[in-house]
CSV table of C-alpha atoms (C1' of nucleotides) in Angstrom, one decimal:
chain,number,residue,atom,x,y,z
A,1,MET,CA,48.8,-14.8,196.7
A,2,ARG,CA,48.2,-11.3,197.1
A,3,ILE,CA,45.5,-9.8,196.6
A,4,ALA,CA,44.5,-6.1,197.1
A,5,THR,CA,41.8,-3.3,195.9
A,6,TRP,CA,42.8,0.2,195.2
A,7,ASN,CA,40.3,3.1,194.6
A,8,VAL,CA,42.7,4.6,192.1
A,9,ASN,CA,40.8,8.0,190.9
A,10,SER,CA,41.3,7.7,187.1
A,11,ILE,CA,43.4,4.5,185.7
A,12,ARG,CA,44.9,7.1,182.8
A,13,ALA,CA,46.2,9.6,185.4
A,14,ARG,CA,47.5,7.3,187.9
A,15,VAL,CA,48.9,4.4,185.6
A,16,ASP,CA,52.3,4.5,186.1
A,17,ARG,CA,51.8,4.4,190.0
A,18,VAL,CA,49.7,1.8,190.0
A,19,VAL,CA,52.4,-0.7,187.7
A,20,ASP,CA,54.9,0.7,189.4
A,21,TRP,CA,53.3,-1.0,192.9
A,22,LEU,CA,52.1,-3.9,191.4
A,23,VAL,CA,55.4,-5.1,190.5
A,24,ARG,CA,57.1,-3.5,193.8
A,25,GLU,CA,54.9,-5.2,196.0
A,26,ASP,CA,54.4,-8.8,193.8
A,27,ILE,CA,50.8,-8.2,193.7
A,28,ASP,CA,48.9,-11.1,192.2
A,29,VAL,CA,45.6,-9.4,192.3
A,30,LEU,CA,44.3,-6.2,191.9
A,31,ALA,CA,40.5,-4.9,192.3
A,32,MET,CA,40.2,-1.1,190.8
A,33,GLN,CA,37.8,1.3,191.5
A,34,GLU,CA,36.9,4.5,189.7
A,35,ILE,CA,39.2,4.0,186.6
A,36,LYS,CA,37.0,6.7,185.4
A,37,CYS,CA,37.2,5.4,181.6
A,38,LYS,CA,35.4,2.8,178.9
A,39,PRO,CA,37.4,-0.2,178.1
A,40,ALA,CA,39.0,1.1,174.9
A,41,GLN,CA,40.5,4.1,177.0
A,42,PHE,CA,42.2,1.6,179.7
A,43,PRO,CA,45.8,1.6,179.0
A,44,ILE,CA,45.9,-2.2,179.4
A,45,GLU,CA,49.3,-2.5,177.6
A,46,ALA,CA,51.5,-1.3,180.8
A,47,PHE,CA,49.7,-4.3,182.4
A,48,THR,CA,50.0,-6.7,179.8
A,49,ALA,CA,53.9,-6.1,179.6
A,50,ALA,CA,53.8,-6.4,183.2
A,51,GLY,CA,52.4,-9.8,183.2
A,52,TYR,CA,48.9,-9.2,184.3
A,53,GLU,CA,45.8,-9.7,182.1
A,54,VAL,CA,42.8,-7.5,182.8
A,55,GLU,CA,39.1,-7.2,183.0
A,56,ILE,CA,37.4,-4.4,182.2
A,57,HIS,CA,33.7,-2.8,183.5
A,58,GLY,CA,33.3,0.8,182.4
A,59,LEU,CA,30.5,2.6,180.7
A,60,ASN,CA,31.5,6.4,180.9
A,61,GLN,CA,34.0,8.9,182.7
A,62,TRP,CA,31.8,8.1,186.1
A,63,ASN,CA,32.6,5.5,188.0
A,64,GLY,CA,34.2,2.2,186.4
A,65,VAL,CA,36.0,-1.0,187.6
A,66,ALA,CA,38.5,-3.4,186.7
A,67,ILE,CA,40.7,-6.4,187.8
A,68,ALA,CA,44.1,-7.1,187.0
A,69,SER,CA,45.7,-10.6,187.6
A,70,ARG,CA,48.6,-12.5,186.9
A,71,LEU,CA,46.4,-15.3,187.1
A,72,PRO,CA,43.6,-16.5,184.7
A,73,MET,CA,40.3,-15.0,185.2
A,74,SER,CA,36.8,-17.3,184.7
A,75,GLU,CA,33.4,-16.4,185.6
A,76,VAL,CA,33.6,-13.0,184.5
A,77,THR,CA,30.2,-10.9,185.6
A,78,HIS,CA,29.5,-7.1,185.7
A,79,GLU,CA,26.6,-6.4,188.3
A,80,PHE,CA,25.0,-8.7,190.5
A,81,ALA,CA,21.1,-9.8,190.3
A,82,GLY,CA,18.8,-7.2,191.5
A,83,MET,CA,21.6,-4.3,191.8
A,84,PRO,CA,19.3,-1.1,191.3
A,85,GLY,CA,20.1,2.0,188.8
A,86,PHE,CA,20.7,5.7,189.3
A,87,ALA,CA,19.8,9.2,187.4
A,88,LYS,CA,19.1,12.7,188.8
A,89,LYS,CA,16.2,12.6,187.6
A,90,ALA,CA,13.8,9.5,186.7
A,91,PRO,CA,14.5,9.2,182.7
A,92,VAL,CA,11.4,9.3,180.5
A,93,PRO,CA,9.8,7.2,179.4
A,94,LEU,CA,10.5,4.9,182.7
A,95,ASP,CA,11.6,1.5,180.3
A,96,PRO,CA,13.0,-1.7,182.3
A,97,GLU,CA,13.3,-3.3,179.4
A,98,ALA,CA,15.7,-0.9,178.1
A,99,PRO,CA,19.4,-2.8,177.9
A,100,GLY,CA,21.5,-1.2,180.4
A,101,THR,CA,18.5,-0.3,183.2
A,102,ASP,CA,17.3,-1.7,186.6
A,103,ALA,CA,14.1,-3.5,187.1
A,104,LEU,CA,12.5,0.0,187.2
A,105,GLY,CA,14.1,1.5,184.4
A,106,TYR,CA,17.3,3.3,185.7
A,107,PRO,CA,20.6,3.2,184.5
A,108,LEU,CA,22.7,1.1,185.6
A,109,GLU,CA,26.5,2.2,186.8
A,110,ALA,CA,29.7,0.7,186.1
A,111,ARG,CA,30.1,-0.5,190.0
A,112,ALA,CA,30.4,-4.0,190.3
A,113,LEU,CA,32.8,-6.5,188.2
A,114,GLY,CA,33.5,-10.5,189.8
A,115,ALA,CA,36.1,-12.7,188.3
A,116,THR,CA,36.7,-16.3,190.1
A,117,ILE,CA,40.6,-16.7,190.1
A,118,ASP,CA,41.9,-19.9,190.9
A,119,GLY,CA,38.8,-21.0,192.9
A,120,LEU,CA,38.2,-17.6,194.7
A,121,ARG,CA,35.3,-15.9,193.7
A,122,LEU,CA,36.6,-12.1,193.7
A,123,TYR,CA,34.4,-8.7,193.3
A,124,SER,CA,35.5,-5.0,192.4
A,125,LEU,CA,32.9,-2.8,194.0
A,126,TYR,CA,32.6,0.4,194.0
A,127,VAL,CA,29.5,1.6,196.4
A,128,PRO,CA,27.7,4.7,195.7
A,129,ASN,CA,28.8,7.6,197.7
A,130,GLY,CA,25.5,8.8,199.1
A,131,ARG,CA,26.5,12.5,198.3
A,132,GLY,CA,24.1,14.0,201.0
A,133,LEU,CA,21.7,12.2,204.0
A,134,ASP,CA,18.7,14.2,202.3
A,135,ASP,CA,19.7,13.1,198.6
A,136,PRO,CA,18.4,10.9,196.5
A,137,HIS,CA,22.1,9.3,195.6
A,138,TRP,CA,21.9,8.1,199.5
A,139,HIS,CA,18.7,6.3,199.3
A,140,TYR,CA,20.1,4.9,195.7
A,141,LYS,CA,23.4,4.0,198.0
A,142,LEU,CA,21.4,1.9,200.7
A,143,ALA,CA,19.4,-0.3,198.0
A,144,TRP,CA,22.6,-1.0,196.5
A,145,LEU,CA,23.9,-2.4,199.5
A,146,GLU,CA,20.7,-3.9,200.3
A,147,ALA,CA,21.2,-5.8,196.7
A,148,LEU,CA,24.5,-7.0,197.2
A,149,ARG,CA,24.2,-8.3,200.6
A,150,ALA,CA,21.2,-10.2,199.7
A,151,ASP,CA,23.2,-11.8,196.9
A,152,THR,CA,25.8,-12.7,198.7
A,153,GLU,CA,23.3,-14.4,201.0
A,154,ARG,CA,22.4,-16.2,198.4
A,155,TRP,CA,25.9,-16.8,196.7
A,156,LEU,CA,26.5,-18.4,200.2
A,157,SER,CA,23.6,-20.3,201.0
A,158,GLU,CA,24.0,-22.2,197.5
A,159,ASN,CA,27.6,-22.6,198.2
A,160,PRO,CA,28.8,-22.0,201.8
A,161,ASP,CA,32.6,-23.2,201.6
A,162,LEU,CA,32.6,-20.6,198.5
A,163,PRO,CA,35.7,-18.9,199.3
A,164,LEU,CA,34.3,-15.4,198.4
A,165,ALA,CA,35.6,-11.9,199.2
A,166,LEU,CA,33.8,-8.6,198.4
A,167,MET,CA,36.8,-6.0,198.0
A,168,GLY,CA,36.5,-2.1,197.3
A,169,ASP,CA,35.7,1.2,198.3
A,170,TRP,CA,32.6,0.8,200.5
A,171,ASN,CA,32.1,4.5,201.0
A,172,VAL,CA,31.0,3.6,204.9
A,173,ALA,CA,33.3,4.4,207.9
A,174,PRO,CA,31.5,1.6,210.1
A,175,PHE,CA,33.4,2.5,213.4
A,176,ASP,CA,34.1,6.0,215.0
A,177,GLY,CA,37.4,5.4,214.7
A,178,ASP,CA,37.6,5.0,211.3
A,179,MET,CA,36.6,8.9,210.8
A,180,GLY,CA,39.2,11.4,211.1
A,181,ASP,CA,38.1,13.8,208.9
A,182,PRO,CA,36.4,16.4,211.0
A,183,SER,CA,34.2,17.7,208.0
A,184,PHE,CA,31.8,14.7,209.1
A,185,SER,CA,29.8,14.2,212.0
A,186,VAL,CA,29.1,10.9,213.1
A,187,GLY,CA,25.3,10.6,212.7
A,188,ASN,CA,24.7,13.8,210.8
A,189,SER,CA,27.1,12.9,207.6
A,190,THR,CA,27.0,10.2,204.6
A,191,HIS,CA,29.6,7.3,205.2
A,192,VAL,CA,29.0,7.6,209.4
A,193,SER,CA,25.3,7.5,209.2
A,194,PRO,CA,23.2,4.3,211.4
A,195,GLU,CA,21.7,3.5,207.9
A,196,GLU,CA,24.5,3.1,206.2
A,197,ARG,CA,26.4,1.4,209.0
A,198,ALA,CA,23.8,-0.7,209.5
A,199,ALA,CA,23.7,-1.8,205.7
A,200,PHE,CA,27.2,-2.2,206.1
A,201,HIS,CA,26.9,-4.5,208.9
A,202,ALA,CA,24.5,-6.5,207.5
A,203,PHE,CA,27.4,-8.0,205.7
A,204,GLU,CA,28.6,-10.0,208.8
A,205,ALA,CA,25.6,-11.7,209.2
A,206,ALA,CA,25.1,-12.9,205.7
A,207,GLY,CA,28.7,-14.9,207.2
A,208,LEU,CA,31.5,-12.2,205.6
A,209,SER,CA,33.6,-10.9,207.7
A,210,ASP,CA,36.5,-8.0,207.4
A,211,VAL,CA,39.8,-10.1,206.7
A,212,VAL,CA,42.5,-7.1,207.0
A,213,ARG,CA,40.5,-5.2,210.5
A,214,PRO,CA,41.9,-8.2,213.2
A,215,LEU,CA,45.4,-7.6,211.2
A,216,VAL,CA,45.9,-3.7,211.0
A,217,PRO,CA,43.4,-2.9,213.5
A,218,GLU,CA,44.3,1.1,212.8
A,219,GLY,CA,44.3,3.3,209.8
A,220,TYR,CA,42.6,5.1,207.5
A,221,THR,CA,42.6,4.2,203.9
A,222,PHE,CA,41.1,7.9,202.2
A,223,TRP,CA,42.3,11.2,202.7
A,224,ASP,CA,40.7,14.5,201.3
A,225,TYR,CA,43.0,16.2,198.9
A,226,THR,CA,41.9,19.5,200.3
A,227,GLN,CA,43.0,21.0,203.4
A,228,LEU,CA,45.8,19.3,204.0
A,229,ARG,CA,43.9,16.4,205.3
A,230,PHE,CA,46.7,13.5,204.7
A,231,PRO,CA,49.5,15.4,206.2
A,232,ARG,CA,47.4,15.8,209.5
A,233,ASN,CA,46.2,12.5,208.8
A,234,GLU,CA,42.2,13.4,209.2
A,235,GLY,CA,41.4,10.5,206.8
A,236,MET,CA,38.8,7.9,206.6
A,237,ARG,CA,39.0,4.2,207.1
A,238,ILE,CA,36.3,3.0,203.6
A,239,ASP,CA,38.3,0.7,202.0
A,240,PHE,CA,37.5,-2.7,202.9
A,241,ILE,CA,37.8,-6.7,202.4
A,242,LEU,CA,34.7,-8.6,203.2
A,243,ALA,CA,35.3,-12.2,202.8
A,244,SER,CA,33.4,-15.5,203.8
A,245,ARG,CA,34.6,-18.0,206.8
A,246,ALA,CA,36.5,-20.1,203.4
A,247,PHE,CA,38.2,-17.1,202.5
A,248,ALA,CA,38.9,-15.9,206.0
A,249,ASP,CA,40.7,-19.4,207.0
A,250,LEU,CA,43.2,-18.7,204.0
A,251,VAL,CA,44.5,-15.0,205.1
A,252,THR,CA,47.9,-15.2,206.5
A,253,ASP,CA,48.7,-11.4,206.7
A,254,ALA,CA,47.3,-8.2,205.7
A,255,SER,CA,48.4,-4.2,204.9
A,256,ILE,CA,47.7,-1.2,203.9
A,257,HIS,CA,50.0,0.7,202.2
A,258,ARG,CA,49.8,4.4,203.5
A,259,ASP,CA,52.6,5.4,201.7
A,260,GLU,CA,51.1,5.6,198.2
A,261,ARG,CA,49.3,8.5,199.4
A,262,LYS,CA,52.6,10.5,199.0
A,263,GLY,CA,54.7,11.9,196.5
A,264,ASP,CA,53.4,12.9,193.0
A,265,GLY,CA,50.1,12.6,191.8
A,266,PRO,CA,48.5,10.2,194.4
A,267,SER,CA,45.0,8.6,194.3
A,268,ASP,CA,43.1,9.9,197.2
A,269,HIS,CA,42.8,6.5,198.2
A,270,VAL,CA,45.7,3.6,199.1
A,271,PRO,CA,45.7,0.1,198.4
A,272,VAL,CA,45.1,-2.1,201.0
A,273,VAL,CA,46.0,-5.8,200.7
A,274,VAL,CA,45.8,-9.5,201.9
A,275,ASP,CA,48.1,-12.3,201.8
A,276,ILE,CA,46.1,-16.0,201.3
A,277,GLN,CA,47.9,-19.2,201.6
A,278,LEU,CA,46.1,-21.4,199.4
A,279,GLU,CA,46.1,-25.3,199.2
A,280,GLY,CA,49.3,-26.8,197.9
A,281,GLU,CA,50.6,-23.0,197.1
A,282,ASP,CA,54.2,-23.0,197.5
A,283,ASP,CA,54.8,-19.9,200.5
A,284,ASP,CA,56.0,-17.0,199.3
A,285,MET,CA,58.9,-16.8,201.8
A,286,PRO,CA,62.1,-18.6,200.7
A,287,MET,CA,62.8,-21.8,203.6
A,288,ILE,CA,65.8,-21.4,205.6
A,289,PHE,CA,67.7,-24.2,206.2
A,290,GLY,CA,69.9,-25.3,208.8
B,1,DA,C1',26.7,28.8,201.5
B,2,DT,C1',31.6,27.6,199.1
B,3,DG,C1',36.4,26.6,198.1
B,4,DC,C1',39.9,24.7,199.1
B,5,DC,C1',42.3,19.3,195.1
B,6,DG,C1',41.9,16.5,191.1
B,7,DC,C1',39.5,13.9,187.6
B,8,DG,C1',37.1,13.5,183.0
B,9,DG,C1',34.7,15.9,178.9
B,10,DC,C1',30.4,17.6,173.6
B,11,DT,C1',36.6,21.2,177.7
B,12,DT,C1',38.7,27.4,178.8
B,13,DC,C1',33.4,25.7,183.2
B,14,DC,C1',30.9,22.2,185.6
B,15,DG,C1',29.7,17.9,187.3
B,16,DC,C1',31.7,14.7,190.7
B,17,DG,C1',34.0,12.6,194.6
B,18,DA,C1',33.7,11.6,200.3
DNA sequence: ATGCCGCGGCTTCCGCGA
């Protein structure tokens, strides 16, 4: 079974590239971020024709997450408990009872989508960008990560053997080698501040691990469109698959599909893939006899 | 301090992204 995550930067602008890649790479499940549309605008027909069903969580032209799967999806959830919302200016009045708002009354954004597939609990996540170290959005980012970590800890305390994978655009470069964009300076920019890195590494204390890095130690997953960042390979590693022990034990391979940043009309992110071997699942490799 | 690119929309500029 091949599971992937990809920030597609508008599914309407990218649908042909995404579906071509799904088929070519024999992907079973794809967690997408930044679909940038509402469900009615999502080009679902192209996915259906290729044999995928799609769950979509999109509220407007910003953010938006989806999961495409060849296998049935169940227990589909939007958001997670305690997920904070955001607005540049506090809504007037702040009404926690209003639909689509958090406990303070701030509007929730479409940044998390969960589904159970073949016993695996999978999330497509789009962590807030942060914008700047003195920006309210940066505090929102930290609160959002902390709420997700608290939920993760609760899910795993209730079910320690849960095969859980949190997949997506984390907007954090956890190690110095993950940051190759010279416009970011470690300690003084978003994505590489001590606070963001601590918020990311707290998921390890909660029982998750990066299941791609041990198999793919090097490589970026994002390159800015401007300033020749891709040809100069000045990118960042910010897209991750963090998984519970039960999920990590199933992983047989992983890859970062750097070539998807090439050619006409690429996303600024590339897909990150894990291969897993489920109990009783036929190995995808052909058996060689004799 | 801004544009560089690319996206979407109450579109011909602006907000946002990382």
